[in-house]
Coordinates of C-alpha atoms in Angstrom, one line a residue:
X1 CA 0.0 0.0 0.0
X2 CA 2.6 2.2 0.7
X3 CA 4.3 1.8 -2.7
X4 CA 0.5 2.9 -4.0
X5 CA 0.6 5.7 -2.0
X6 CA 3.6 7.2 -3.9
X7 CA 3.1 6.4 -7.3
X8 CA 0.1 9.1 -7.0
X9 CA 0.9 12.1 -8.6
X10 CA 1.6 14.9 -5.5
X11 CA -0.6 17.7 -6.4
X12 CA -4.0 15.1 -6.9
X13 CA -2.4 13.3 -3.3
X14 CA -2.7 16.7 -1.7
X15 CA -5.9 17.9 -3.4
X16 CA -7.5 14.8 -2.0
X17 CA -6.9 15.3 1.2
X18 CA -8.0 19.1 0.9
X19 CA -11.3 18.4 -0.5
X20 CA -12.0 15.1 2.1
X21 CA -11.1 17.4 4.8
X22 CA -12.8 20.9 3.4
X23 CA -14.6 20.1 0.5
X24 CA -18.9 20.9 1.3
X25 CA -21.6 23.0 0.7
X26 CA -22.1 24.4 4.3
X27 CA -21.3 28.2 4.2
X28 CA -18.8 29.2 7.5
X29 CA -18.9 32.2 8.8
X30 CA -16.6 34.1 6.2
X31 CA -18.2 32.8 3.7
X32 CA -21.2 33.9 4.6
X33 CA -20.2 37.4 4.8
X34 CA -17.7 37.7 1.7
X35 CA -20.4 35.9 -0.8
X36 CA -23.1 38.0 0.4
X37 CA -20.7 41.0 -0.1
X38 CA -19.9 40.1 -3.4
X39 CA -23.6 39.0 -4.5
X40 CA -24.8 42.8 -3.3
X41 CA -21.7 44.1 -5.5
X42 CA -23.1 42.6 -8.6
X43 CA -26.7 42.4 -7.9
X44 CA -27.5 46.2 -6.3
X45 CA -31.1 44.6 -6.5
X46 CA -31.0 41.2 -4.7
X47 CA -31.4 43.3 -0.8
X48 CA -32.3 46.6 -2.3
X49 CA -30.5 49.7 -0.3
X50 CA -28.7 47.1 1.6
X51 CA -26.9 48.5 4.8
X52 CA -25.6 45.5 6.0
X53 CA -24.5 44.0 2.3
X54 CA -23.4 46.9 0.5
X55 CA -19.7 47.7 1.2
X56 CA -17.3 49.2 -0.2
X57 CA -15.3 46.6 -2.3
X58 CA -11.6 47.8 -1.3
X59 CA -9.3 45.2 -1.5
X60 CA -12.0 42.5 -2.6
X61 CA -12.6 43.9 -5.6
X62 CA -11.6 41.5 -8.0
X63 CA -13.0 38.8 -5.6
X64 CA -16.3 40.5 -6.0
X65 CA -15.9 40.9 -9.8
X66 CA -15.2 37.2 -10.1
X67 CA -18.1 35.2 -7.3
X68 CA -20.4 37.7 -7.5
X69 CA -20.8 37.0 -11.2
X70 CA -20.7 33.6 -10.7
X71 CA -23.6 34.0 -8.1
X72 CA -25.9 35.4 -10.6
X73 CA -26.3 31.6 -12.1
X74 CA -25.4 29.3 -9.1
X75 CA -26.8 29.1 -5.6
X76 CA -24.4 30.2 -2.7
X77 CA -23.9 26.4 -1.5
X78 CA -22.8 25.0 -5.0
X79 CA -20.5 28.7 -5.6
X80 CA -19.5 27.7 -2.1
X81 CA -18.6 24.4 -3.5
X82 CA -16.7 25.4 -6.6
X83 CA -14.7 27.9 -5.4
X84 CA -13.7 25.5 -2.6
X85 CA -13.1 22.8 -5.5
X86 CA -10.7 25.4 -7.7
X87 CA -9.0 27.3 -4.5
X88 CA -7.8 23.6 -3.4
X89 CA -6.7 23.3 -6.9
X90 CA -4.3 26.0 -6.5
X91 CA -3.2 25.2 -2.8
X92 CA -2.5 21.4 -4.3
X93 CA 0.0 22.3 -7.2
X94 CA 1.3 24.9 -5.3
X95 CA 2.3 22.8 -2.3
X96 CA 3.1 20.1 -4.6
X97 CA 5.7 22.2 -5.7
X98 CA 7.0 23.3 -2.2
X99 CA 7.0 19.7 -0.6
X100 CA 8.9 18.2 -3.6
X101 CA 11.3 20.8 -3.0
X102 CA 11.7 19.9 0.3
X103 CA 11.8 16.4 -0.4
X104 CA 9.0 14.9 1.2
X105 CA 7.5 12.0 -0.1
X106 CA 3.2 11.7 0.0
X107 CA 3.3 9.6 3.5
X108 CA 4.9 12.3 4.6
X109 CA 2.4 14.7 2.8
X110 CA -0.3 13.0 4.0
X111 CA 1.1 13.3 7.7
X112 CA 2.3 16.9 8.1
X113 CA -0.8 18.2 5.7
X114 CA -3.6 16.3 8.2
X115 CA -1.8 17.0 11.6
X116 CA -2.2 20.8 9.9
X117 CA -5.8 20.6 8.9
X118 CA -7.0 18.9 12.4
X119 CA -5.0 21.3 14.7
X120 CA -5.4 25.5 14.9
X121 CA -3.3 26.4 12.4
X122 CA -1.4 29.9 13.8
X123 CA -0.4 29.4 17.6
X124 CA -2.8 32.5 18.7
X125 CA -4.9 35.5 16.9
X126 CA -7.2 33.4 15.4
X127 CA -5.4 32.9 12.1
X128 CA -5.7 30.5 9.8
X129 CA -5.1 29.3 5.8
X130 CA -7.0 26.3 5.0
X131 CA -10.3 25.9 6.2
X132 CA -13.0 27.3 3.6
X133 CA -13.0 30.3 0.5
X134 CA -12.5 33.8 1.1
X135 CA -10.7 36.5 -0.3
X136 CA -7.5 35.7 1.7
X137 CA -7.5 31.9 1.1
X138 CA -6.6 32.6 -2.9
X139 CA -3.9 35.0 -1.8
X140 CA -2.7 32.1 0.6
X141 CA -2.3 30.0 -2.4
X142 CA -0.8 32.6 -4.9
X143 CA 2.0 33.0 -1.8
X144 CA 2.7 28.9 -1.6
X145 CA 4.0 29.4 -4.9
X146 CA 5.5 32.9 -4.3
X147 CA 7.2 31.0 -1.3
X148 CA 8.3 27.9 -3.5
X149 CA 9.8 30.8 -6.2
X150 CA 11.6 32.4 -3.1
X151 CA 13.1 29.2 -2.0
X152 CA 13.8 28.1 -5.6
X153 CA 16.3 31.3 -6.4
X154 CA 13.6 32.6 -8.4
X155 CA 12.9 36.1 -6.6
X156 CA 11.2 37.8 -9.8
X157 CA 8.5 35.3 -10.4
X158 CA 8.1 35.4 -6.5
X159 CA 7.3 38.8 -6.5
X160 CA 5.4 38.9 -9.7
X161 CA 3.4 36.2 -7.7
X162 CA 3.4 38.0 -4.5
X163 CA 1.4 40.8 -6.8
X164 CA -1.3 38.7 -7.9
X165 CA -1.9 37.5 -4.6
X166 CA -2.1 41.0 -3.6
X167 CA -5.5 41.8 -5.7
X168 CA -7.1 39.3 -3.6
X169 CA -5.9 39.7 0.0
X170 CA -3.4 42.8 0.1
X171 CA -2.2 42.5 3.6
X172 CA -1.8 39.0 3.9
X173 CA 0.9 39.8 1.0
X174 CA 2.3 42.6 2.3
X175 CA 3.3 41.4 5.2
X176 CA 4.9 38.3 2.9
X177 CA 6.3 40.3 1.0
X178 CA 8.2 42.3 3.9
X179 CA 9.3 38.8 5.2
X180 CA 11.2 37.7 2.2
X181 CA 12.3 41.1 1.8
X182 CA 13.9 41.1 5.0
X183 CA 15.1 37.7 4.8
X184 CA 17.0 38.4 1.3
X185 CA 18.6 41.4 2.7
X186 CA 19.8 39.3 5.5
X187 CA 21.0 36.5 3.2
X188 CA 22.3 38.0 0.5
X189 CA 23.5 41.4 1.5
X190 CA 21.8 43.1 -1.5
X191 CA 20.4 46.1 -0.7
X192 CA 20.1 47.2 -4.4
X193 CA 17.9 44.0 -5.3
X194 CA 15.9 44.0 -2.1
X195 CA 14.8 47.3 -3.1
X196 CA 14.2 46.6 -7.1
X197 CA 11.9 43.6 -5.9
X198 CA 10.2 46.0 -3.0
X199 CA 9.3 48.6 -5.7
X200 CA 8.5 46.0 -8.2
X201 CA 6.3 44.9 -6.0
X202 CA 4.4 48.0 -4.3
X203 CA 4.5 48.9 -8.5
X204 CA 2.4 45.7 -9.6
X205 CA -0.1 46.8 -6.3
X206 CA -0.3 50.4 -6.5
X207 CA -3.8 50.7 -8.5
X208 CA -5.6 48.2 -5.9
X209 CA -4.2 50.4 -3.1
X210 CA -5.3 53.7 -5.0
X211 CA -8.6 52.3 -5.4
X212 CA -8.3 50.9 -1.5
X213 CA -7.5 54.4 -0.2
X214 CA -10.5 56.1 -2.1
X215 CA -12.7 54.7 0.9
X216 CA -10.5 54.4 3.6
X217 CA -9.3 58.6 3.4
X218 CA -13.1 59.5 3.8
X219 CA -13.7 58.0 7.1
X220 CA -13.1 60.5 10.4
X221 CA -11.0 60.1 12.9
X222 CA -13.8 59.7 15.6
X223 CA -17.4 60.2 15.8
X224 CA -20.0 60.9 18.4
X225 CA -21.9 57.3 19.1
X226 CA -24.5 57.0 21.5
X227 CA -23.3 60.6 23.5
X228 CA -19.4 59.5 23.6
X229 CA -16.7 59.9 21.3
X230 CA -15.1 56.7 19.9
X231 CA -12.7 56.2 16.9
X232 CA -12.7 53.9 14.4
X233 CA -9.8 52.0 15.1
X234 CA -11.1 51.0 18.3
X235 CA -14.2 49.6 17.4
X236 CA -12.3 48.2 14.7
X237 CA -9.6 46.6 17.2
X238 CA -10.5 46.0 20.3
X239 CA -15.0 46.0 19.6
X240 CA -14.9 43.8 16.6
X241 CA -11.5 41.7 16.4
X242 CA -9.7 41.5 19.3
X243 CA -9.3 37.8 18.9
X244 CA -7.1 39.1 15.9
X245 CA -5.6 43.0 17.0
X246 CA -6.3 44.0 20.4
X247 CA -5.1 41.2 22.1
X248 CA -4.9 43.4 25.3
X249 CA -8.3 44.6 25.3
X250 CA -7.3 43.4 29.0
X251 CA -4.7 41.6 30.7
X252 CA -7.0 39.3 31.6
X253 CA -8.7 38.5 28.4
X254 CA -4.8 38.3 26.9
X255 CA -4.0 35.8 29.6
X256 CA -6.9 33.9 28.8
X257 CA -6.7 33.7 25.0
X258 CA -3.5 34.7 24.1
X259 CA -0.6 33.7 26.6
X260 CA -0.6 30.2 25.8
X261 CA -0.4 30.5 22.5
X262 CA 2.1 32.9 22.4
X263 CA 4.3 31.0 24.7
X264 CA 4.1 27.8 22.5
X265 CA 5.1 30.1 19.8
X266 CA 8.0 30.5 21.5
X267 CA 8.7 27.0 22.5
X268 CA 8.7 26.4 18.7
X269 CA 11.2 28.9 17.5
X270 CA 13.6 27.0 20.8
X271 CA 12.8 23.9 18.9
X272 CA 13.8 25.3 15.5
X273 CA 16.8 26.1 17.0
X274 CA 18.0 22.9 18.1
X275 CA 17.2 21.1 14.8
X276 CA 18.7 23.7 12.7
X277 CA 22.3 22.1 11.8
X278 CA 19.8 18.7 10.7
X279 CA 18.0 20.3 7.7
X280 CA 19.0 20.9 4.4
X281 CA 19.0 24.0 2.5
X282 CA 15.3 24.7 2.2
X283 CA 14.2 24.0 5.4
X284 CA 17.3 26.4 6.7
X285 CA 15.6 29.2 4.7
X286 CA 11.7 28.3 6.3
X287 CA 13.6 28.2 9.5
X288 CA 15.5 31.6 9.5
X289 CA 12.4 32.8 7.7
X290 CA 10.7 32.2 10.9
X291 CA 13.1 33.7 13.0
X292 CA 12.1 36.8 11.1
X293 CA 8.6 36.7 11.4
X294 CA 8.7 36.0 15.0
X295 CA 10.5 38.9 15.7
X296 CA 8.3 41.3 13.9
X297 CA 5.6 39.5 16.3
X298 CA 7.7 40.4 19.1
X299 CA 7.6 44.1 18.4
X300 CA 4.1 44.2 17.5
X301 CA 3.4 42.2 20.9
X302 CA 4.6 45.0 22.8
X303 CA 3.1 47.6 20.5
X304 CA 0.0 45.8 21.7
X305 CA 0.5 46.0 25.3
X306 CA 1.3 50.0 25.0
X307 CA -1.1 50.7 23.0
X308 CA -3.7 49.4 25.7
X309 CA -1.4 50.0 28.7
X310 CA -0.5 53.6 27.7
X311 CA -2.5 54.4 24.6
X312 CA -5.9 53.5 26.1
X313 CA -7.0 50.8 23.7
X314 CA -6.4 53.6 20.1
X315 CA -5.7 50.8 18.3
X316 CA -3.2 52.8 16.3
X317 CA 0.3 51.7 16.0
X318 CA -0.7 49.9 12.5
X319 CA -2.6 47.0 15.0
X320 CA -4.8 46.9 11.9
X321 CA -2.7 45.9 9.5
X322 CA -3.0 42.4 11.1
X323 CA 0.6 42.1 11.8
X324 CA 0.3 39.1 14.3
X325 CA -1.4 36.7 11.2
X326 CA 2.6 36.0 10.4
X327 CA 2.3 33.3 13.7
X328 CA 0.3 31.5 10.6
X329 CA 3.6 31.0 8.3
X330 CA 5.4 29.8 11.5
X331 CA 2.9 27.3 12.4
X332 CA 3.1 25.8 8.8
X333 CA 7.2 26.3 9.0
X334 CA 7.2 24.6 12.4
X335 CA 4.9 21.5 11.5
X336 CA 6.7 21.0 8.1
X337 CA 10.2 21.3 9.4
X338 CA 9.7 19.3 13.0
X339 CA 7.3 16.3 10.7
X340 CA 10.7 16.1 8.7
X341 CA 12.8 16.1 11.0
X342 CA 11.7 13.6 12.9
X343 CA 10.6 11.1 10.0
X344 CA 14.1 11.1 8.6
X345 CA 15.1 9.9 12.2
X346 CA 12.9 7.0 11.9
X347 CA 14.2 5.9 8.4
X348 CA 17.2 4.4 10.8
X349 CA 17.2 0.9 12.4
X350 CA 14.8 -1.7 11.9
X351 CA 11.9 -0.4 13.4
X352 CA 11.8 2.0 10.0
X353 CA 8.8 0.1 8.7
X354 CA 6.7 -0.2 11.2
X355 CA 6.7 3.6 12.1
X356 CA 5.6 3.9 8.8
X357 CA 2.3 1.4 8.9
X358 CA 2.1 3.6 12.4
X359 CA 2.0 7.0 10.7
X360 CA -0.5 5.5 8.0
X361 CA -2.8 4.2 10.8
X362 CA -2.8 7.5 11.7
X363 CA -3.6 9.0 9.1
X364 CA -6.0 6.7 7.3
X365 CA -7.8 7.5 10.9
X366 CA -7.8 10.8 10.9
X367 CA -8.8 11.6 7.3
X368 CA -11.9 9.5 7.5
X369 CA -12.8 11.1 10.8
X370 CA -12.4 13.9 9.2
X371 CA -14.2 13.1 6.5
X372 CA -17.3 12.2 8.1
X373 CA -17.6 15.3 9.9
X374 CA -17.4 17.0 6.7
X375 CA -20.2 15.0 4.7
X376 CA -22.1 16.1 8.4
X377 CA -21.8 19.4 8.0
X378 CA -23.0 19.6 4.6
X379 CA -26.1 17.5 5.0
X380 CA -27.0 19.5 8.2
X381 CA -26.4 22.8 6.4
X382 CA -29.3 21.4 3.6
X383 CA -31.6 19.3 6.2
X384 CA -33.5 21.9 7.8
X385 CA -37.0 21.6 7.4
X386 CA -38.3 24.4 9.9
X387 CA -35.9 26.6 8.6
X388 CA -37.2 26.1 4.8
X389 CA -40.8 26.5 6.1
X390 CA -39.8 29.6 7.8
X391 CA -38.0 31.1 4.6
X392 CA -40.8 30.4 2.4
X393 CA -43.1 32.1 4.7
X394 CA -41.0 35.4 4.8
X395 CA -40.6 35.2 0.9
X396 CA -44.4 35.0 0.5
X397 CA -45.9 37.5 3.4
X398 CA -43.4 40.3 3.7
X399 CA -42.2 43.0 1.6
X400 CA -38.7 42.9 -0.3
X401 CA -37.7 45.7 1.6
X402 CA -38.4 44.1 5.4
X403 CA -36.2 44.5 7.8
X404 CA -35.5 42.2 10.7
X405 CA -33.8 41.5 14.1
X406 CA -33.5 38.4 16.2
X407 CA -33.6 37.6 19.4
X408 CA -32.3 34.1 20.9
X409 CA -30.2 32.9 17.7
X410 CA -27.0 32.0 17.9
X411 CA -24.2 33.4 16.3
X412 CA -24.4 30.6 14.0
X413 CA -27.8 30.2 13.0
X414 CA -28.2 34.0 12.8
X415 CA -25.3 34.9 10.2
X416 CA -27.1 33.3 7.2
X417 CA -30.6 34.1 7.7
X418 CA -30.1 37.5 5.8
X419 CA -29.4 35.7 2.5
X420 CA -31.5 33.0 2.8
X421 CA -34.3 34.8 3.5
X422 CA -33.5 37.6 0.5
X423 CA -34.1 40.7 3.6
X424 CA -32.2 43.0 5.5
X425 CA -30.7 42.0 9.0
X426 CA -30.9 45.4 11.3
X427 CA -27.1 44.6 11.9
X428 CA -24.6 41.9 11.7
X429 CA -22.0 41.9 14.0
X430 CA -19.3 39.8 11.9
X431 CA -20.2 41.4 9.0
X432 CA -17.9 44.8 9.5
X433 CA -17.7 47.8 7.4
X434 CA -13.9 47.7 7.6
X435 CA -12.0 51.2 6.6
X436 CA -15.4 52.8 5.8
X437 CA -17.4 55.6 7.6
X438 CA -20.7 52.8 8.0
X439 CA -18.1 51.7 11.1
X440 CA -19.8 54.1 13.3
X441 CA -23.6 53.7 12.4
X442 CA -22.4 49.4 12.1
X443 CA -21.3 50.1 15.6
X444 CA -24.4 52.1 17.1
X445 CA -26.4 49.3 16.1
X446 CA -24.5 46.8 17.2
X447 CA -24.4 48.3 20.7
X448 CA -28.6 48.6 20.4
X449 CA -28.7 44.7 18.9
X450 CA -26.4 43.7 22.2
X451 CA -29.2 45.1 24.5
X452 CA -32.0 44.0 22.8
X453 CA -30.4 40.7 23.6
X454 CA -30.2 41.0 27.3
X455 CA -34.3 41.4 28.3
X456 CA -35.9 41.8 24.3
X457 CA -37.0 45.5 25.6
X458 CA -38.2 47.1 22.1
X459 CA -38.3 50.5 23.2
X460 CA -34.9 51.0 22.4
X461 CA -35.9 49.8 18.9
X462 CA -38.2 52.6 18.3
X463 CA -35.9 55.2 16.4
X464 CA -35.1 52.4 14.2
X465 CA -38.5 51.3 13.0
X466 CA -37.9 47.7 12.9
X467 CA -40.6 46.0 11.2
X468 CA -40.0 42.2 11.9
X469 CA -38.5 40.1 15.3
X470 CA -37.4 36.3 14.8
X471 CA -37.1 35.3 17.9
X472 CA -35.7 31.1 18.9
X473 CA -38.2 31.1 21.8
X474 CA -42.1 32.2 22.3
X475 CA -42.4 35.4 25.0
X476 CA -43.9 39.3 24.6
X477 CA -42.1 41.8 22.8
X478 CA -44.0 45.2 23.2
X479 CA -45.7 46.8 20.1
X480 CA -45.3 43.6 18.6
X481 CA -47.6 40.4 17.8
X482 CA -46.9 37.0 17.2
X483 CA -48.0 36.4 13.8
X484 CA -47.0 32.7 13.0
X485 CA -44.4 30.1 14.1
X486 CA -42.9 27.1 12.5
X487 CA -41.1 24.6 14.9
X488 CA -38.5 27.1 17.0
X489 CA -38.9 30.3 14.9
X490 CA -40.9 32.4 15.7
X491 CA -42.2 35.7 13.8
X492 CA -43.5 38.9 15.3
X493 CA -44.7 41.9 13.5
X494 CA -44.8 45.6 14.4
X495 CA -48.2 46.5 15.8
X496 CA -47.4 50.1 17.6
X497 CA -50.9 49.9 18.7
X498 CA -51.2 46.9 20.8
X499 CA -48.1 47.5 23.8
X500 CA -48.0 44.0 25.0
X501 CA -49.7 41.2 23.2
X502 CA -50.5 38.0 24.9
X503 CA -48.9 34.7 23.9
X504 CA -50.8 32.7 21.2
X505 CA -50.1 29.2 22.2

């Protein structure tokens, strides 16, 4: 079997164990919002003066272009599913590419790819690469091969690389970009190159960040919200993503969230450093590579703790460029260089073999627990019967141009009901009008959605003119009625004139 196992080509190996880990039609969170996004972009019509869908395209312009088109003819679960199907594509050759470089073979693949897949894939800050389709997962696979150009001597096809990459996910490559920048500088000593490739790059990039800083220039400083002033990059950092920027929103909450992580981080780089004089050229490079990046993290760490110690939680200090998604690239480093490591230690003695049936235990395992969970999740994400009665209710009693809040939902059961449903959701917490001046109104409403949630008290909807509640569980909501339920939703209507209405059992 193990013969079998590499006479596969590597690229269909590794795009086989993508699409049995990833492959499905159930929407995740991201998903949810960067289709939507891109369906409003092409279809102005489909949620007609859309505040929580229409957003400024910045840099997901050409993703928008591109899905949004496709969304005219397919449903989101089967664009879902072919966009998964193609971005794999890429991530497979691409890797393919890498790994051969290194000089793994596909047992080895199939190891370091599934341990990758099954564990959080960036130490802490919520990153990740390879999970489902969005905007940065295409830039992710543009940079594998950027990566395998880089490693290969081949800096100009890198950075051409790096640019394409950049018009779907600009930071993710800029920081890349500024890795291998810094790392050929190091190397080489050649200041003249490092900047040719720089400016080549920022060159390639320049009208996707023109068009990016049409939107971002217009938005002000701070705003008044709710009688106190706030600015936009701390809703932005600490409100909305602190899981990814404001890591101090407290010491606490760092403690809690981040520490560990951070300190296995560390651990790792130690790790690297005692296996450096065993790898060969390639791995060197990933390993010093990581050196790099962890360093940058380093600073950016204690930016972080001044900017809430000292700063009082501004999240300035370019916290919003992301600049802790780098732990990402070190995770994959780490995994790929320790997984080699210590499998060429095991080639030695005669106990070789039978680590290897081990590791494909292991593996064969893994892939099909993995698998099932996937095939799960898609048939859950279509086997909803209440919900499809509920949908087809809204489409046929309610105007186009309804709007709606819930009460009781759950993150996850509340993110796709705006698209499914074809109306507008008051608000949408993940769904974040990032560099735009909607930030402030997204955040009054937020801040009016997260009361609603504590005791349903409608009063505080009034200014708002709300016309619809879906609420998960039966109880009063003032000024509104109960107009129909199917299984655990349950729909009230805006009747100013009743207050209170009993409970229709």
């Amino acid at each position: 079997m193990l013969d079998r196992i590499e006479q596969v080509p590597s690229w269909m190996w590794i795009f086989s164990i993508l699409c049995l880990n990833k492959l499905g039609f159930d929407l995740s969170g991201g998903e949810e919002q960067y289709l939507s996004y891109a369906k409003q972009f092409m279809d102005p019509e489909w949620i007609k003066n859309s505040f929580v869908y229409s957003e400024y395209a910045g840099s997901r312009i050409v993703f928008q272009l591109i899905v949004g088109f496709v969304l005219k003819w397919l449903s989101f679960e089967w664009t879902t599913f072919l966009f998964r199907l193609l971005n794999f594509l890429l991530y497979a050759h691409g890797f393919s590419l890498l790994f051969k470089k290194i000089g793994l073979s596909n047992l080895h693949i199939w190891f370091i790819l599934q341990l990758y897949l099954v564990i959080t894939q960036s130490f802490f800050s919520s990153a990740w690469m390879l999970n489902s389709f969005e905007p940065k997962t295409i830039a992710y696979a543009f940079s594998i091969y950027a990566l395998y150009y880089y490693l290969d001597d081949k800096r100009l096809n890198c950075f051409l690389l790096l640019s394409v990459a950049g018009y779907f996910h600009i930071l993710v490559t800029v920081w890349l970009a500024i890795y291998l920048l810094i790392h050929y500088l190091w190397s080489q000593r050649e200041l003249l190159k490092s900047i040719k490739y720089g400016a080549l790059f920022i060159l390639l990039v320049t009208p996707l960040l023109y068009y990016i800083g049409l939107g971002i220039l217009q938005v002000p400083a701070e705003e008044l919200v709710s009688g106190k002033m706030v600015s936009a990059n701390h809703i932005y950092a600490y409100y909305r993503l602190p899981h990814h920027l404001g890591l101090f929103k407290s010491i606490e909450y760092f403690q809690e969230v981040h520490l560990s992580g951070v300190c296995w981080m560390y651990v790792m780089m130690i790790s690297l450093l005692l296996v450096q004089d065993r790898v060969n050229p390639t791995l060197s490079k990933m390993t010093n590579l990581s050196f790099i990046i962890a360093t940058i993290i380093s600073i950016f760490l204690i930016i972080a703790f001044i900017d809430h110690s000292i700063c009082e939680d501004s999240g300035g200090f370019l916290l919003k460029s992301y600049p802790f998604r780098g732990n990402v690239w070190i995770k994959l480093f780490v995994v790929i260089i320790l997984s080699k490591t210590g499998l060429e230690l095991l080639k030695f003695g005669n106990r070789s073999k039978r680590f290897m049936i081990l590791f494909l235990v292991i593996c064969s395992a893994t892939t099909t627990l993995e698998t099932i969970n996937n095939i799960k999740g898609s048939i859950r994400s279509i086997n909803q019967p209440d919900l499809l009665l509920f949908s087809q209710y809204i489409h046929e009693n309610t105007g186009t141009d309804s709007r709606f809040i819930t009460y009781g939902f759950s993150e996850k059961e509340r993110i796709p009901l705006g698209r499914i449903l074809n109306r507008e959701p008051y608000v949408e917490f993940k769904f974040v009008p990032a560099g735009t001046e909607k930030l402030y109104e997204w955040y009054r409403r937020c801040k009016i959605f997260d009361q609603f949630q504590i005791g349903g008290d409608t009063e505080i909807l009034s200014p708002d003119n709300i016309e619809y509640i879906f609420s998960r569980a039966i109880r009063n909501f003032k000024n509104y009625q109960l107009e129909t339920s199917m299984g655990n939703y349950y729909v009230y209507k805006q009747n100013p004139s009743n207050g209170y209405n009993p409970i229709k059992d």
